Amino acid sequence: MFYKWQREDSSGDLLRSDETVLDFTFISERNFILIILLTSDGDLRIEYGVHGGTPKHKVVAIKDLAPDCANAAATLCLVPDASCVALILISGNVLLIPIKMLLDVPWGCEGIIADNTLALIEVETNESDCFRTPTSALCYNALYSKRPFLIYSNKAGQIFIIDLSSRKLSVGLGAPQSVHVIETFITSNSVHLLVTGFTGAQWIVPLESEGRSLRETLGDVIPSELEQLHKTSARLSTTQDGKLCLLCIDQHKVQLFDDISMKQSSSEVNVPENTWLVHMAENTIFAICQQTTVKTAVHFGMISSFAEASFDELETPFPEERILGIIPIASSQFLPSCIVISEKGAVRLLPARTFDEAIVEFVARRHFAIEICDYLATRFNHDRLKLCTKVVQHSLRNIKEQNNDSEIEAITKLALDAQVEMRAAIRIFAEFDAADALLPAMLSRCSMNACDESRHAVVELYVAKLKRLPSAKESIENDLRAFLLEYTDVDEGVESLLDNGLWSCVAVIVPRSAHNSEVTAKFLTESKADWPAERASHIVRILAGICWSTLPHNAEELLARMAYFLPHLQSTSHIATFAKIAEEQMNRFHQAGATLYALCSLRLLSATPSFNYASLPSNLSLSCGSNCTAVISEDESVMFIGEFSAGSMKMKEAEKSKGTSASRVALPQAVQVPERVCSVSCGTEHLLCLTIYGKLYSFGRNRFGECGVGHKREVNEACRIRGPFDGVRVVRAGHYHSALIDSNGRVFTWGWALHGQLGHDSRDHFEDVTVPRLVESLQDPIVAVSCGYAHTIFLSEAGKVYACGNGGYGQLGCGEEVKKRYRPELVEIAERVKLISSKYFHCLAVTESHKIFQWGTSPQTLKMKIFLAKRVRAANKEQQQQSSSSPSASTTPTDKSPEQLEMSQTHLSVVQVEHMISDEIIQIDAGYSHSAIVTKTGLIYTWGKGLEMQLGHGNKKEQEEPHQLFEPSAIVWRHVSCGFDFTAAVANDGSVFVWGRNDKNQLGVQSALSPQVTRKLIIKGPKGPRSIQIAADSPCIAVPTRLPSVTAFVRSEVSSDQINDANFIHFLQSLDQHPNFCVQWTAISTLLSNYPIGDLLLRDRKLSAQAPMILSANPEMLAGLSGLQKLRLLEKWQPEAPLYPMQIAQNDLQNVGSRVRYWSCCGSVEKCGSSRTSVIAEKRRICSKCSDAWTSSVKSKFSKYEA
């Protein structure tokens, strides 16, 4: 609401209840206003004054001036120079009253009436008294003669034009009906009279035009020939700025015209329903509805584009009074005022808003468009940026007060379009708790320009979003973490992240600066709240990322907090990380470091599996299937991305999913496995998970029994695979079958068996195997196995490779095409092999001399070779026919030899892959038509087909030899896995990178949109050419891209298999070499108070002799020891002072003999003296400390203290 109303008669001399206003006249100029109201009581109520000042009021009774005309006035008007007031009497006569008789003013001395006397102009009319009554009057100065004229009308339809200079009737006209109101439309060269009848019909009468005077012009006017302008549902009026205003009542709109022809409207605007009067001011439209309602619409001069005006009620409802008209007020204010004349007097309409408030409201109603602000800045001569900033500030304040954030996006866009400085924008939005509204725009700017400065403010915006939406903390934290992983130079905001518990984001940002390390260490040390146990993995990463060398003295307190937090760690990798930190800091903070290291060692000892840790495979934390990826995360949980399906998306499927796959990102899903997983292997439709205890779990579609759980029904949750094997150390998932190697080197296979790929030598039946079954034909211990599409290869401890299953594409490496082989047979490779790999149709082997061998090929590759060979044959044959029919001496046939046309069979045999890799190869993996290796120094090499960008070189070029992956730089690779036509790899810090085809979101990242064009491939066949539709290129990731949502498990350098009993005891014994001898006892007491270690302590002479001293501080520290173990400790101990009693069961005492003295009344125990010979007699004595308490028999005391 932009306007409010205020009664003008502030002097208190208001109209009586039965008094009404009959008519009014006014003069309104920029610095002056004069208003005269004619009331039903025959009074003239006058208001006058200058703009900005206090208006003056006066009431003059007509009877005091002209007693004969006391109640005879019907209407009135002011002459143009305001020298007198013309009262048109009921009789039709005109009474001229000099202004000086009404007001004490300096003007009016040289007007049409020079003296202060009344003048009566008689106008004769033949009409009856009733029809003679005047209805409307006006005065104007003639264009050419400059003489003042008075024009008035009456109910009879007569119009009288009186020359005020001569005070005579000049012209008389007759209208077709009774006249309601008359107005003049004056231009630079013409004057027209607008006549409105009582029925609403309107006519235009020319008064002066084309240089002709009033008499000359009216001489050509024939009243009977005047044509009605329009229907009665429209009303024409004039505006203050000299335009014609056409109000279309039925259509609820107003049209403005610049000339009398009204051929083309200059602007058009809607108005409310039931509008009968409109005043078009400079910046506002005032509309009178239903006689008593006032509505306003602020337009600030934008009428041309203001077809949909927004009309408001007044701040308080307008009085229920019939409105007669509107008096415009010429003003330079940004919002104009006006005076509404009602039947009860004058009411002024004033702006209810300040300039800022009005501008904000105006822009808000136009969706905060920057174009509106540009226009307003120009119109009001304001600085554009300051105006936009002001609009943003006030809009945000309004939104906060009204709890309405629906417009926040538009306000944000305005701030950005206005190019408000980033920090200033954040400060403004933060003031009203809306800083996160800038987040989408900031992220968009960063995506378009990775070096945009706005990236450094994103953390602050995410934190603001979290404060506003605390329930969405998980998604907000994930999004922020993904951003920080992508923009590695962002290191601001660690304080906010810590305060709001965004631990995963802190883990990413803390290593980026020494300041972050210091702030984080201080926070973790001084925090009164316990560290969140549920975020243990992130806490570990934070502590591992801290730059400990730059930390001040509080680092020792931080190590102590780590020891307190240690019981919450469940992952051995996390405990090993704590141990590594403690070992590194022991030189600086010996006591705290030694304590933490001792505690970590005990935890790792208790977590050691029952079998030798060396029998486990190296951790395979990443595996790719056909359209899925599995990753062991840093907290040793299994994360699954993608879907269980075979091959790439078909053409029809691609058409259905156009435009969606690129914008959709598959978030990793956690697979619940009961135990800690150390290795994963993905098949096409199933996943195998191996735990650190050698147990195997699986889940998937299980259509061929590949999950190994005894049936072919779908397995929706990880299910334990059981069988006659000992401690699994290697697992591999193939297309639809699986294999494992146990701790004895035996191989078990299960799943799809049609092609003999299980190696069970069962030619007489081909049923699928649903539980693991031993491959009996393999006599040598097996150290590695790989499952392909329909074949399996094995690597023995002696470095020999065996293969079985389908060999139609050379998978068996025997030099010939073998359809099926049911028994594993040797693949002839001259050297000792150390690594093997196969997932689909080709196999790889790496020898100890680092040579790479390959055999087999994919069906598509083989078909393409056959197709090309046929094309060559057909071309040669056609060329031979042309040569024989028209031989030419200048042409020589280019016939190919039969050997050249023969289809190459090299894929059936083992061939060496040439390469220039000098480093040791530690891992190799094969995809559908590409391969990858990892070297000891952390380099990745890829080769093969590259149509889906699966090689990671940023192009689709095929590579016949291994080529190094150079991007991203400065990455040390740990592991690589090839999927169907994509690749994934793990870096040394646990970062996971993906590249290649992403049509089924198997990469877990968003890929760029590909051309949405269906291609056609024309193939010439024996039955003629035919076309094949090929789906548009699928979304691909061209180069290795960080998977932001997962960090892979990477085994720590301080691994649990390096910690054993001997090393731990040696560590504790070496502590007394430190000058501060009490460090040893502090470490022992701390570890015993948390982890009673039982026999481990008793096996060391030195520790067992010193452990009883701990009892003096807290007897509960040895609560984990049995009674016999406690007695064995006490045998070597002579106390210097009485201690708290130790409770020992009676049957334990009977087995001890004469080694100790005990008091049966209280159970206190002490070592017997060497000279004492009768222990039995001592047992009957009473302890001196509790002699008063001895009131019952020894037998009852025994039963009381029995354990």
Short mmCIF file of N, CA and C in Angstrom, two decimals, residues 574-652:
data_model
loop_
_atom_site.label_atom_id
_atom_site.label_comp_id
_atom_site.label_asym_id
_atom_site.label_seq_id
_atom_site.Cartn_x
_atom_site.Cartn_y
_atom_site.Cartn_z
N HIS A 574 42.06 -47.02 11.07
CA HIS A 574 42.02 -45.81 11.89
C HIS A 574 42.95 -45.94 13.10
N ILE A 575 42.93 -47.09 13.72
CA ILE A 575 43.82 -47.30 14.87
C ILE A 575 45.26 -47.22 14.43
N ALA A 576 45.57 -47.81 13.26
CA ALA A 576 46.94 -47.76 12.75
C ALA A 576 47.36 -46.32 12.44
N THR A 577 46.42 -45.51 11.98
CA THR A 577 46.73 -44.09 11.73
C THR A 577 47.07 -43.38 13.04
N PHE A 578 46.31 -43.64 14.09
CA PHE A 578 46.63 -43.07 15.40
C PHE A 578 48.02 -43.51 15.86
N ALA A 579 48.33 -44.81 15.64
CA ALA A 579 49.64 -45.32 16.04
C ALA A 579 50.76 -44.62 15.28
N LYS A 580 50.53 -44.37 14.00
CA LYS A 580 51.55 -43.69 13.20
C LYS A 580 51.78 -42.27 13.71
N ILE A 581 50.69 -41.55 14.02
CA ILE A 581 50.84 -40.19 14.55
C ILE A 581 51.59 -40.22 15.88
N ALA A 582 51.23 -41.17 16.75
CA ALA A 582 51.90 -41.27 18.05
C ALA A 582 53.38 -41.56 17.89
N GLU A 583 53.73 -42.44 16.97
CA GLU A 583 55.13 -42.79 16.76
C GLU A 583 55.92 -41.59 16.26
N GLU A 584 55.30 -40.80 15.36
CA GLU A 584 55.99 -39.64 14.80
C GLU A 584 56.18 -38.54 15.85
N GLN A 585 55.26 -38.43 16.80
CA GLN A 585 55.31 -37.35 17.78
C GLN A 585 55.98 -37.74 19.08
N MET A 586 56.49 -38.97 19.17
CA MET A 586 57.06 -39.43 20.42
C MET A 586 58.33 -38.66 20.80
N ASN A 587 59.06 -38.21 19.81
CA ASN A 587 60.28 -37.45 20.11
C ASN A 587 59.96 -36.08 20.71
N ARG A 588 58.88 -35.45 20.25
CA ARG A 588 58.51 -34.12 20.77
C ARG A 588 57.74 -34.24 22.08
N PHE A 589 56.81 -35.19 22.15
CA PHE A 589 55.94 -35.33 23.31
C PHE A 589 56.00 -36.80 23.74
N HIS A 590 57.04 -37.12 24.50
CA HIS A 590 57.33 -38.52 24.75
C HIS A 590 56.24 -39.22 25.54
N GLN A 591 55.80 -38.59 26.61
CA GLN A 591 54.83 -39.24 27.47
C GLN A 591 53.50 -39.46 26.75
N ALA A 592 52.93 -38.41 26.15
CA ALA A 592 51.65 -38.53 25.47
C ALA A 592 51.77 -39.44 24.25
N GLY A 593 52.88 -39.33 23.52
CA GLY A 593 53.05 -40.17 22.35
C GLY A 593 53.19 -41.63 22.72
N ALA A 594 53.96 -41.92 23.78
CA ALA A 594 54.15 -43.32 24.20
C ALA A 594 52.84 -43.92 24.69
N THR A 595 52.06 -43.14 25.43
CA THR A 595 50.78 -43.65 25.91
C THR A 595 49.86 -44.01 24.75
N LEU A 596 49.74 -43.11 23.80
CA LEU A 596 48.86 -43.35 22.66
C LEU A 596 49.33 -44.54 21.83
N TYR A 597 50.64 -44.63 21.63
CA TYR A 597 51.16 -45.74 20.83
C TYR A 597 50.91 -47.07 21.53
N ALA A 598 51.07 -47.10 22.83
CA ALA A 598 50.84 -48.33 23.57
C ALA A 598 49.38 -48.77 23.46
N LEU A 599 48.48 -47.81 23.61
CA LEU A 599 47.05 -48.14 23.51
C LEU A 599 46.69 -48.63 22.12
N CYS A 600 47.22 -47.96 21.10
CA CYS A 600 46.95 -48.38 19.73
C CYS A 600 47.49 -49.79 19.48
N SER A 601 48.65 -50.06 20.02
CA SER A 601 49.24 -51.39 19.82
C SER A 601 48.37 -52.47 20.42
N LEU A 602 47.85 -52.24 21.62
CA LEU A 602 46.97 -53.22 22.24
C LEU A 602 45.71 -53.43 21.41
N ARG A 603 45.13 -52.36 20.87
CA ARG A 603 43.93 -52.50 20.05
C ARG A 603 44.22 -53.32 18.80
N LEU A 604 45.37 -53.06 18.19
CA LEU A 604 45.71 -53.81 16.97
C LEU A 604 45.99 -55.27 17.29
N LEU A 605 46.59 -55.52 18.46
CA LEU A 605 46.83 -56.91 18.85
C LEU A 605 45.52 -57.65 19.06
N SER A 606 44.55 -56.98 19.70
CA SER A 606 43.27 -57.65 19.96
C SER A 606 42.46 -57.83 18.69
N ALA A 607 42.74 -57.04 17.63
CA ALA A 607 42.00 -57.14 16.38
C ALA A 607 42.62 -58.12 15.41
N THR A 608 43.78 -58.71 15.74
CA THR A 608 44.45 -59.61 14.82
C THR A 608 43.63 -60.87 14.61
N PRO A 609 43.38 -61.28 13.36
CA PRO A 609 42.59 -62.48 13.10
C PRO A 609 43.32 -63.73 13.57
N SER A 610 42.58 -64.83 13.59
CA SER A 610 43.12 -66.08 14.13
C SER A 610 44.17 -66.69 13.23
N PHE A 611 44.18 -66.31 11.96
CA PHE A 611 45.17 -66.87 11.05
C PHE A 611 46.24 -65.82 10.74
N ASN A 612 47.25 -66.25 10.07
CA ASN A 612 48.38 -65.37 9.76
C ASN A 612 47.93 -64.25 8.82
N TYR A 613 48.19 -63.03 9.21
CA TYR A 613 47.78 -61.89 8.39
C TYR A 613 48.46 -61.89 7.03
N ALA A 614 49.62 -62.48 6.95
CA ALA A 614 50.34 -62.51 5.68
C ALA A 614 49.62 -63.33 4.63
N SER A 615 48.70 -64.20 5.06
CA SER A 615 47.96 -65.02 4.10
C SER A 615 46.87 -64.24 3.39
N LEU A 616 46.54 -63.05 3.90
CA LEU A 616 45.53 -62.25 3.23
C LEU A 616 46.11 -61.58 1.99
N PRO A 617 45.27 -61.33 0.99
CA PRO A 617 45.77 -60.60 -0.19
C PRO A 617 45.97 -59.14 0.15
N SER A 618 46.70 -58.43 -0.69
CA SER A 618 46.78 -56.98 -0.53
C SER A 618 45.38 -56.43 -0.74
N ASN A 619 45.05 -55.40 0.03
CA ASN A 619 43.68 -54.90 0.03
C ASN A 619 43.27 -54.40 -1.36
N LEU A 620 42.22 -54.96 -1.92
CA LEU A 620 41.65 -54.51 -3.19
C LEU A 620 40.44 -53.65 -2.87
N SER A 621 40.67 -52.38 -2.69
CA SER A 621 39.61 -51.48 -2.22
C SER A 621 38.72 -50.98 -3.34
N LEU A 622 38.95 -51.40 -4.60
CA LEU A 622 38.18 -50.90 -5.73
C LEU A 622 38.00 -52.00 -6.75
N SER A 623 36.79 -52.11 -7.29
CA SER A 623 36.52 -53.08 -8.34
C SER A 623 35.40 -52.57 -9.23
N CYS A 624 35.53 -52.80 -10.55
CA CYS A 624 34.53 -52.36 -11.52
C CYS A 624 33.89 -53.56 -12.19
N GLY A 625 32.55 -53.52 -12.30
CA GLY A 625 31.82 -54.52 -13.05
C GLY A 625 31.45 -53.97 -14.41
N SER A 626 30.42 -54.56 -15.02
CA SER A 626 30.03 -54.09 -16.35
C SER A 626 29.48 -52.68 -16.30
N ASN A 627 28.59 -52.40 -15.36
CA ASN A 627 28.01 -51.07 -15.23
C ASN A 627 27.92 -50.64 -13.77
N CYS A 628 28.88 -51.05 -12.98
CA CYS A 628 28.86 -50.71 -11.56
C CYS A 628 30.29 -50.61 -11.04
N THR A 629 30.40 -49.97 -9.89
CA THR A 629 31.69 -49.81 -9.22
C THR A 629 31.48 -50.02 -7.73
N ALA A 630 32.40 -50.75 -7.11
CA ALA A 630 32.37 -50.97 -5.66
C ALA A 630 33.67 -50.45 -5.06
N VAL A 631 33.55 -49.73 -3.94
CA VAL A 631 34.70 -49.13 -3.28
C VAL A 631 34.62 -49.42 -1.79
N ILE A 632 35.74 -49.82 -1.20
CA ILE A 632 35.83 -49.90 0.26
C ILE A 632 36.22 -48.52 0.75
N SER A 633 35.34 -47.90 1.51
CA SER A 633 35.58 -46.53 1.96
C SER A 633 36.58 -46.52 3.10
N GLU A 634 36.94 -45.34 3.52
CA GLU A 634 37.96 -45.17 4.54
C GLU A 634 37.56 -45.74 5.90
N ASP A 635 36.24 -45.86 6.13
CA ASP A 635 35.80 -46.47 7.38
C ASP A 635 35.49 -47.96 7.20
N GLU A 636 36.03 -48.54 6.14
CA GLU A 636 35.95 -49.97 5.84
C GLU A 636 34.52 -50.45 5.58
N SER A 637 33.68 -49.57 5.08
CA SER A 637 32.36 -49.97 4.61
C SER A 637 32.38 -50.04 3.09
N VAL A 638 31.49 -50.83 2.52
CA VAL A 638 31.46 -51.04 1.07
C VAL A 638 30.45 -50.09 0.45
N MET A 639 30.89 -49.30 -0.54
CA MET A 639 30.02 -48.37 -1.24
C MET A 639 29.83 -48.86 -2.67
N PHE A 640 28.57 -48.88 -3.12
CA PHE A 640 28.23 -49.41 -4.44
C PHE A 640 27.65 -48.29 -5.30
N ILE A 641 28.13 -48.17 -6.56
CA ILE A 641 27.68 -47.13 -7.48
C ILE A 641 27.28 -47.80 -8.79
N GLY A 642 26.17 -47.37 -9.39
CA GLY A 642 25.75 -47.90 -10.68
C GLY A 642 24.64 -48.92 -10.54
N GLU A 643 24.65 -49.92 -11.42
CA GLU A 643 23.59 -50.92 -11.42
C GLU A 643 24.12 -52.25 -11.92
N PHE A 644 23.41 -53.32 -11.58
CA PHE A 644 23.74 -54.65 -12.06
C PHE A 644 23.09 -54.85 -13.43
N SER A 645 23.86 -54.71 -14.49
CA SER A 645 23.36 -54.93 -15.84
C SER A 645 24.54 -55.25 -16.74
N ALA A 646 24.22 -55.83 -17.90
CA ALA A 646 25.28 -56.26 -18.83
C ALA A 646 25.40 -55.28 -19.97
N GLY A 647 26.63 -54.95 -20.35
CA GLY A 647 26.90 -54.15 -21.54
C GLY A 647 26.44 -52.72 -21.42
N SER A 648 26.50 -51.99 -22.54
CA SER A 648 26.12 -50.58 -22.56
C SER A 648 24.67 -50.45 -22.94
N MET A 649 24.16 -49.24 -22.87
CA MET A 649 22.76 -48.98 -23.12
C MET A 649 22.43 -49.18 -24.60
N LYS A 650 21.33 -49.90 -24.86
CA LYS A 650 20.90 -50.12 -26.23
C LYS A 650 20.31 -48.84 -26.81
N MET A 651 20.14 -48.86 -28.17
CA MET A 651 19.71 -47.66 -28.84
C MET A 651 18.35 -47.17 -28.35
N LYS A 652 17.37 -48.08 -28.20
CA LYS A 652 16.04 -47.67 -27.76
C LYS A 652 16.07 -47.12 -26.34
#
